[in-house]
PDB file of C-alpha atoms in Angstrom:
ATOM      1  CA  ARG A   1      23.318   9.069  19.253  1.00 69.00           C
ATOM      2  CA  LYS A   2      20.676   7.459  17.229  1.00 80.00           C
ATOM      3  CA  GLU A   3      17.282   6.560  19.228  1.00 87.00           C
ATOM      4  CA  VAL A   4      17.262   2.947  17.601  1.00 92.00           C
ATOM      5  CA  GLU A   5      20.143   1.335  16.180  1.00 93.00           C
ATOM      6  CA  GLN A   6      20.342  -1.676  13.693  1.00 93.00           C
ATOM      7  CA  ASP A   7      23.222  -3.127  11.644  1.00 87.00           C
ATOM      8  CA  PRO A   8      21.893  -2.481   7.859  1.00 86.00           C
ATOM      9  CA  GLY A   9      23.278  -5.641   6.773  1.00 85.00           C
ATOM     10  CA  PRO A  10      22.690  -6.838   4.065  1.00 91.00           C
ATOM     11  CA  PHE A  11      22.174 -10.636   5.263  1.00 93.00           C
ATOM     12  CA  ASN A  12      22.273 -12.996   2.447  1.00 96.00           C
ATOM     13  CA  VAL A  13      21.384 -16.766   3.508  1.00 96.00           C
ATOM     14  CA  PRO A  14      20.354 -19.579   1.792  1.00 97.00           C
ATOM     15  CA  GLU A  15      17.139 -20.984   1.626  1.00 97.00           C
ATOM     16  CA  GLY A  16      16.417 -22.989   5.432  1.00 97.00           C
ATOM     17  CA  ALA A  17      18.962 -21.276   6.920  1.00 97.00           C
ATOM     18  CA  THR A  18      18.258 -19.430  10.277  1.00 97.00           C
ATOM     19  CA  VAL A  19      19.544 -15.647  10.782  1.00 96.00           C
ATOM     20  CA  ALA A  20      19.088 -13.670  13.710  1.00 95.00           C
ATOM     21  CA  PHE A  21      18.703  -9.374  13.928  1.00 94.00           C
ATOM     22  CA  ASN A  22      19.598  -7.621  16.751  1.00 94.00           C
ATOM     23  CA  CYS A  23      18.763  -3.518  17.948  1.00 94.00           C
ATOM     24  CA  THR A  24      19.494  -1.282  20.099  1.00 96.00           C
ATOM     25  CA  TYR A  25      17.263   1.233  21.509  1.00 94.00           C
ATOM     26  CA  SER A  26      18.417   4.462  23.487  1.00 92.00           C
ATOM     27  CA  ASN A  27      15.642   5.651  25.646  1.00 88.00           C
ATOM     28  CA  SER A  28      15.167   3.372  28.736  1.00 87.00           C
ATOM     29  CA  ALA A  29      11.479   4.649  29.384  1.00 85.00           C
ATOM     30  CA  SER A  30      10.483   2.879  26.166  1.00 86.00           C
ATOM     31  CA  GLN A  31       7.975   0.687  26.365  1.00 83.00           C
ATOM     32  CA  SER A  32       6.815  -0.665  23.336  1.00 86.00           C
ATOM     33  CA  PHE A  33       8.562  -2.438  20.459  1.00 91.00           C
ATOM     34  CA  PHE A  34       7.888  -3.729  17.387  1.00 93.00           C
ATOM     35  CA  TRP A  35       9.527  -5.582  14.468  1.00 96.00           C
ATOM     36  CA  TYR A  36       8.023  -3.924  10.687  1.00 96.00           C
ATOM     37  CA  ARG A  37       8.445  -5.312   7.126  1.00 96.00           C
ATOM     38  CA  GLN A  38       9.012  -3.197   4.102  1.00 96.00           C
ATOM     39  CA  ASP A  39       9.213  -4.693   0.806  1.00 95.00           C
ATOM     40  CA  CYS A  40      11.276  -2.936  -2.152  1.00 90.00           C
ATOM     41  CA  ARG A  41       8.984  -0.007  -2.793  1.00 86.00           C
ATOM     42  CA  LYS A  42       6.084  -0.828  -0.411  1.00 93.00           C
ATOM     43  CA  GLU A  43       5.532   0.694   2.741  1.00 95.00           C
ATOM     44  CA  PRO A  44       6.088  -0.953   6.160  1.00 95.00           C
ATOM     45  CA  LYS A  45       3.885  -3.439   7.633  1.00 94.00           C
ATOM     46  CA  LEU A  46       4.074  -4.835  10.959  1.00 93.00           C
ATOM     47  CA  LEU A  47       5.518  -8.226  11.417  1.00 95.00           C
ATOM     48  CA  MET A  48       5.027  -8.742  15.118  1.00 93.00           C
ATOM     49  CA  SER A  49       4.752  -6.762  18.528  1.00 90.00           C
ATOM     50  CA  VAL A  50       7.957  -7.618  20.848  1.00 91.00           C
ATOM     51  CA  TYR A  51       6.719  -8.000  24.661  1.00 82.00           C
ATOM     52  CA  SER A  52       8.818  -8.101  27.692  1.00 83.00           C
ATOM     53  CA  SER A  53       8.297 -12.345  28.003  1.00 82.00           C
ATOM     54  CA  GLY A  54       9.625 -12.856  24.747  1.00 85.00           C
ATOM     55  CA  ASN A  55       6.840 -14.340  21.968  1.00 91.00           C
ATOM     56  CA  GLU A  56       6.844 -16.266  18.661  1.00 93.00           C
ATOM     57  CA  ASP A  57       4.698 -16.105  15.630  1.00 93.00           C
ATOM     58  CA  GLY A  58       5.358 -19.082  13.513  1.00 96.00           C
ATOM     59  CA  ARG A  59       9.273 -19.560  12.209  1.00 97.00           C
ATOM     60  CA  PHE A  60       9.532 -15.876  13.834  1.00 97.00           C
ATOM     61  CA  THR A  61      10.421 -15.319  17.288  1.00 96.00           C
ATOM     62  CA  ALA A  62      11.014 -11.831  18.871  1.00 96.00           C
ATOM     63  CA  GLN A  63      12.768 -11.473  22.316  1.00 95.00           C
ATOM     64  CA  LEU A  64      13.170  -8.073  24.349  1.00 94.00           C
ATOM     65  CA  ASN A  65      16.593  -7.046  27.090  1.00 93.00           C
ATOM     66  CA  ARG A  66      15.225  -4.544  28.576  1.00 91.00           C
ATOM     67  CA  ALA A  67      18.402  -4.291  31.355  1.00 92.00           C
ATOM     68  CA  SER A  68      20.582  -4.272  27.655  1.00 93.00           C
ATOM     69  CA  GLN A  69      18.063  -2.383  25.666  1.00 94.00           C
ATOM     70  CA  TYR A  70      17.617  -4.556  22.927  1.00 92.00           C
ATOM     71  CA  ILE A  71      15.437  -6.295  20.924  1.00 95.00           C
ATOM     72  CA  SER A  72      16.182  -9.273  18.544  1.00 95.00           C
ATOM     73  CA  LEU A  73      14.070 -11.205  15.950  1.00 97.00           C
ATOM     74  CA  LEU A  74      15.027 -14.556  14.545  1.00 97.00           C
ATOM     75  CA  ILE A  75      13.932 -15.924  12.013  1.00 97.00           C
ATOM     76  CA  ARG A  76      13.949 -19.744  11.397  1.00 98.00           C
ATOM     77  CA  ASP A  77      13.585 -21.917   7.898  1.00 98.00           C
ATOM     78  CA  SER A  78      14.556 -18.893   6.479  1.00 98.00           C
ATOM     79  CA  LYS A  79      11.848 -18.580   2.855  1.00 97.00           C
ATOM     80  CA  LEU A  80      12.420 -16.874  -0.677  1.00 97.00           C
ATOM     81  CA  SER A  81       9.959 -14.483   0.543  1.00 97.00           C
ATOM     82  CA  ASP A  82      11.237 -13.582   3.914  1.00 97.00           C
ATOM     83  CA  SER A  83      13.467 -11.352   1.280  1.00 97.00           C
ATOM     84  CA  ALA A  84      12.927  -7.571   2.757  1.00 96.00           C
ATOM     85  CA  THR A  85      13.828  -4.873   4.854  1.00 95.00           C
ATOM     86  CA  TYR A  86      13.356  -5.574   8.486  1.00 96.00           C
ATOM     87  CA  LEU A  87      12.962  -2.591  10.574  1.00 95.00           C
ATOM     88  CA  CYS A  88      12.687  -1.853  14.701  1.00 95.00           C
ATOM     89  CA  VAL A  89      10.732   0.477  15.809  1.00 93.00           C
ATOM     90  CA  VAL A  90      10.529   1.523  19.477  1.00 90.00           C
ATOM     91  CA  ASN A  91       7.841   3.410  21.372  1.00 85.00           C
ATOM     92  CA  THR A  92       8.129   5.609  24.550  1.00 76.00           C
ATOM     93  CA  ASN A  93       4.453   6.242  24.825  1.00 64.00           C
ATOM     94  CA  THR A  94       5.224  10.160  25.285  1.00 63.00           C
ATOM     95  CA  GLY A  95       3.292  11.914  22.364  1.00 55.00           C
ATOM     96  CA  ASN A  96       3.107   8.117  21.070  1.00 65.00           C
ATOM     97  CA  GLN A  97       6.501   8.899  19.404  1.00 76.00           C
ATOM     98  CA  PHE A  98       7.793   5.998  17.291  1.00 85.00           C
ATOM     99  CA  TYR A  99      11.461   5.973  16.208  1.00 88.00           C
ATOM    100  CA  PHE A 100      12.498   3.618  13.547  1.00 91.00           C
ATOM    101  CA  GLY A 101      16.271   1.744  12.976  1.00 92.00           C
ATOM    102  CA  THR A 102      17.579   2.130   9.697  1.00 90.00           C
ATOM    103  CA  GLY A 103      16.388  -1.537   8.900  1.00 93.00           C
ATOM    104  CA  THR A 104      18.292  -4.565   7.727  1.00 94.00           C
ATOM    105  CA  SER A 105      18.382  -5.917   4.470  1.00 94.00           C
ATOM    106  CA  LEU A 106      17.646  -9.318   4.229  1.00 96.00           C
ATOM    107  CA  THR A 107      17.794 -11.945   0.895  1.00 96.00           C
ATOM    108  CA  VAL A 108      17.500 -15.226   1.140  1.00 97.00           C
ATOM    109  CA  ILE A 109      19.113 -17.270  -1.708  1.00 96.00           C
ATOM    110  CA  PRO A 110      17.591 -20.592  -3.252  1.00 94.00           C
TER     111      PRO A 110
ATOM    112  CA  ASP B   1     -11.088  -1.989   1.432  1.00 61.00           C
ATOM    113  CA  THR B   2      -7.914   0.278   1.996  1.00 69.00           C
ATOM    114  CA  ALA B   3      -6.951   1.406   5.398  1.00 92.00           C
ATOM    115  CA  VAL B   4      -4.481   4.239   4.916  1.00 96.00           C
ATOM    116  CA  SER B   5      -4.476   5.473   1.198  1.00 96.00           C
ATOM    117  CA  GLN B   6      -2.645   8.237  -0.201  1.00 96.00           C
ATOM    118  CA  THR B   7      -2.870  10.422  -3.308  1.00 96.00           C
ATOM    119  CA  PRO B   8      -1.150  11.423  -5.641  1.00 97.00           C
ATOM    120  CA  LYS B   9       1.196   7.783  -5.563  1.00 95.00           C
ATOM    121  CA  TYR B  10       4.083   9.719  -7.782  1.00 96.00           C
ATOM    122  CA  LEU B  11       4.689  13.430  -8.200  1.00 97.00           C
ATOM    123  CA  VAL B  12       7.240  14.584 -10.455  1.00 97.00           C
ATOM    124  CA  THR B  13       7.607  18.411  -9.783  1.00 97.00           C
ATOM    125  CA  GLN B  14      10.382  21.308 -10.313  1.00 96.00           C
ATOM    126  CA  MET B  15      12.194  23.125  -8.115  1.00 97.00           C
ATOM    127  CA  GLY B  16      10.057  26.075  -6.349  1.00 97.00           C
ATOM    128  CA  ASN B  17       6.659  24.267  -7.175  1.00 97.00           C
ATOM    129  CA  ASP B  18       4.042  23.827  -4.403  1.00 97.00           C
ATOM    130  CA  LYS B  19       2.522  20.500  -3.928  1.00 97.00           C
ATOM    131  CA  SER B  20       0.462  19.037  -1.939  1.00 97.00           C
ATOM    132  CA  ILE B  21      -0.278  14.927  -0.640  1.00 97.00           C
ATOM    133  CA  LYS B  22      -3.410  13.784   0.542  1.00 97.00           C
ATOM    134  CA  CYS B  23      -3.652  11.163   3.332  1.00 97.00           C
ATOM    135  CA  GLU B  24      -6.944   9.639   4.646  1.00 97.00           C
ATOM    136  CA  GLN B  25      -7.512   6.666   6.814  1.00 96.00           C
ATOM    137  CA  ASN B  26     -10.574   4.691   7.271  1.00 95.00           C
ATOM    138  CA  LEU B  27      -9.633   2.639  10.368  1.00 93.00           C
ATOM    139  CA  GLY B  28     -11.394   5.328  12.769  1.00 91.00           C
ATOM    140  CA  HIS B  29      -8.042   6.064  14.412  1.00 91.00           C
ATOM    141  CA  ASP B  30      -7.178   8.969  16.364  1.00 89.00           C
ATOM    142  CA  THR B  31      -3.192   9.767  15.377  1.00 89.00           C
ATOM    143  CA  MET B  32      -1.809  10.275  12.162  1.00 92.00           C
ATOM    144  CA  TYR B  33       1.408  10.707  11.205  1.00 93.00           C
ATOM    145  CA  TRP B  34       4.252  11.915   8.285  1.00 95.00           C
ATOM    146  CA  TYR B  35       6.830  10.291   7.472  1.00 95.00           C
ATOM    147  CA  LYS B  36       9.803  10.901   5.320  1.00 95.00           C
ATOM    148  CA  GLN B  37      11.848   7.907   3.831  1.00 94.00           C
ATOM    149  CA  ASP B  38      15.021   9.105   1.618  1.00 88.00           C
ATOM    150  CA  SER B  39      17.351   7.364  -0.417  1.00 82.00           C
ATOM    151  CA  LYS B  40      19.159   6.204   2.394  1.00 77.00           C
ATOM    152  CA  LYS B  41      15.538   4.571   3.879  1.00 78.00           C
ATOM    153  CA  PHE B  42      15.976   5.802   6.846  1.00 84.00           C
ATOM    154  CA  LEU B  43      12.145   6.689   7.702  1.00 89.00           C
ATOM    155  CA  LYS B  44      12.673   9.736   9.841  1.00 89.00           C
ATOM    156  CA  ILE B  45       8.779  10.998  11.544  1.00 89.00           C
ATOM    157  CA  MET B  46       8.225  14.939  10.497  1.00 92.00           C
ATOM    158  CA  PHE B  47       4.751  15.101  12.335  1.00 90.00           C
ATOM    159  CA  SER B  48       2.231  13.646  14.357  1.00 88.00           C
ATOM    160  CA  TYR B  49      -1.583  14.662  14.887  1.00 88.00           C
ATOM    161  CA  ASN B  50      -4.131  13.483  17.938  1.00 85.00           C
ATOM    162  CA  ASN B  51      -7.705  14.374  16.591  1.00 83.00           C
ATOM    163  CA  LYS B  52      -6.861  16.913  14.608  1.00 81.00           C
ATOM    164  CA  GLU B  53      -4.637  18.684  16.920  1.00 83.00           C
ATOM    165  CA  LEU B  54      -0.683  18.498  16.102  1.00 84.00           C
ATOM    166  CA  ILE B  55       1.703  16.818  18.626  1.00 79.00           C
ATOM    167  CA  ILE B  56       4.803  15.924  17.590  1.00 76.00           C
ATOM    168  CA  ASN B  57       6.772  18.612  15.129  1.00 76.00           C
ATOM    169  CA  GLU B  58      10.131  17.598  14.261  1.00 78.00           C
ATOM    170  CA  THR B  59      12.571  20.018  13.012  1.00 79.00           C
ATOM    171  CA  VAL B  60      11.249  20.174   9.670  1.00 87.00           C
ATOM    172  CA  PRO B  61      11.712  23.431   7.259  1.00 90.00           C
ATOM    173  CA  ASN B  62       8.381  25.322   7.796  1.00 90.00           C
ATOM    174  CA  ARG B  63       8.209  24.795   4.254  1.00 95.00           C
ATOM    175  CA  PHE B  64       6.389  21.613   5.234  1.00 94.00           C
ATOM    176  CA  SER B  65       3.134  22.663   6.475  1.00 93.00           C
ATOM    177  CA  PRO B  66       0.403  19.429   7.632  1.00 93.00           C
ATOM    178  CA  LYS B  67      -3.208  19.826   7.769  1.00 93.00           C
ATOM    179  CA  SER B  68      -5.625  17.811   9.581  1.00 93.00           C
ATOM    180  CA  PRO B  69      -9.916  18.907   8.707  1.00 92.00           C
ATOM    181  CA  ASP B  70     -10.523  16.176  10.544  1.00 92.00           C
ATOM    182  CA  LYS B  71      -9.455  13.296  12.432  1.00 90.00           C
ATOM    183  CA  ALA B  72      -9.879  11.171   8.818  1.00 94.00           C
ATOM    184  CA  HIS B  73      -7.747  13.212   7.078  1.00 95.00           C
ATOM    185  CA  LEU B  74      -4.083  14.847   7.419  1.00 95.00           C
ATOM    186  CA  ASN B  75      -2.388  16.132   4.466  1.00 96.00           C
ATOM    187  CA  LEU B  76       0.765  17.609   3.841  1.00 96.00           C
ATOM    188  CA  HIS B  77       1.785  20.847   2.026  1.00 96.00           C
ATOM    189  CA  ILE B  78       4.955  21.638   0.652  1.00 96.00           C
ATOM    190  CA  ASN B  79       5.890  25.043  -0.346  1.00 96.00           C
ATOM    191  CA  SER B  80       8.745  26.021  -2.886  1.00 97.00           C
ATOM    192  CA  LEU B  81       9.965  22.672  -3.100  1.00 97.00           C
ATOM    193  CA  GLU B  82      13.515  21.790  -3.170  1.00 96.00           C
ATOM    194  CA  LEU B  83      15.879  18.959  -4.621  1.00 96.00           C
ATOM    195  CA  GLY B  84      16.700  18.136  -0.919  1.00 94.00           C
ATOM    196  CA  ASP B  85      12.786  17.350  -0.912  1.00 95.00           C
ATOM    197  CA  SER B  86      12.669  14.342  -3.220  1.00 96.00           C
ATOM    198  CA  ALA B  87      12.341  11.089  -1.034  1.00 95.00           C
ATOM    199  CA  VAL B  88       9.567   8.427  -0.155  1.00 96.00           C
ATOM    200  CA  TYR B  89       6.528   9.935   1.891  1.00 97.00           C
ATOM    201  CA  PHE B  90       4.813   8.086   4.095  1.00 97.00           C
ATOM    202  CA  CYS B  91       1.587   8.193   6.170  1.00 97.00           C
ATOM    203  CA  ALA B  92       0.403   6.204   8.630  1.00 95.00           C
ATOM    204  CA  SER B  93      -2.117   6.019  11.132  1.00 93.00           C
ATOM    205  CA  SER B  94      -2.826   4.587  14.726  1.00 89.00           C
ATOM    206  CA  GLN B  95      -5.243   4.438  17.358  1.00 84.00           C
ATOM    207  CA  GLY B  96      -4.035   6.968  19.634  1.00 67.00           C
ATOM    208  CA  PRO B  97      -1.377   7.367  22.257  1.00 60.00           C
ATOM    209  CA  GLY B  98      -1.341   5.793  25.604  1.00 53.00           C
ATOM    210  CA  THR B  99      -4.187   3.342  24.915  1.00 52.00           C
ATOM    211  CA  SER B 100      -2.669  -0.021  25.663  1.00 53.00           C
ATOM    212  CA  GLY B 101       0.589   0.797  25.143  1.00 52.00           C
ATOM    213  CA  GLN B 102       1.022  -1.679  22.184  1.00 58.00           C
ATOM    214  CA  GLU B 103       0.148   0.598  19.415  1.00 73.00           C
ATOM    215  CA  THR B 104       0.283  -0.707  15.615  1.00 83.00           C
ATOM    216  CA  GLN B 105       0.758   1.616  12.943  1.00 88.00           C
ATOM    217  CA  TYR B 106      -0.850   1.483   9.712  1.00 92.00           C
ATOM    218  CA  PHE B 107       1.025   2.969   6.727  1.00 95.00           C
ATOM    219  CA  GLY B 108      -0.585   3.910   3.455  1.00 97.00           C
ATOM    220  CA  PRO B 109       1.310   2.548   0.040  1.00 96.00           C
ATOM    221  CA  GLY B 110       3.587   5.846  -0.022  1.00 96.00           C
ATOM    222  CA  THR B 111       4.149   8.964  -2.587  1.00 97.00           C
ATOM    223  CA  ARG B 112       6.910   9.470  -4.123  1.00 96.00           C
ATOM    224  CA  LEU B 113       7.890  12.819  -4.947  1.00 97.00           C
ATOM    225  CA  LEU B 114      10.902  13.691  -7.566  1.00 96.00           C
ATOM    226  CA  VAL B 115      12.149  17.268  -7.891  1.00 96.00           C
ATOM    227  CA  LEU B 116      13.942  18.539 -10.390  1.00 96.00           C
TER     228      LEU B 116
END
């Protein structure tokens, strides 16, 4: 079983739509959670960390459900510039090992 | 200023050759990583070094040998290149294990390796 699983998509949504991605992780001892964004032919970049209480950054909301071992990312009012692959990342804090999901592809259509 | 830099950006070479990829970070981080991203876009950890010491060594052929001359540099040498080694190799760095529990990784721009 993979450490981190995501629906690869693709998600094709119109501008202005709200879209949600989920991710599940297998190691209940995982401590740190993140969403990274990767544009085509570029390196991954941190979008936001995910805290137990949930957190929001502008149009982006991340939530963590430890009991069910899943993480979500909600994007409101989608912009064309949101088109990218969104990577779910989990860190066990043991040896500082980061596990990446395969990514969810989002295309926002005019 | 580039935080994490890699050279070369593109590398095209023949099967059987030996090649190296270099990585440098100017963030003062203690931990550096090498990842491989294959054609299916899956990003997989290969190695991790903390203060020049190897702390993660995933199941990677021993043709791949990392070297960390100091904590700001982590190079990757690949012997006897094979077709299946074609991928994008990303270097990354983070502050270190267990400091805040919310370690952010910063990635280099990637090295696109094509083995012919």
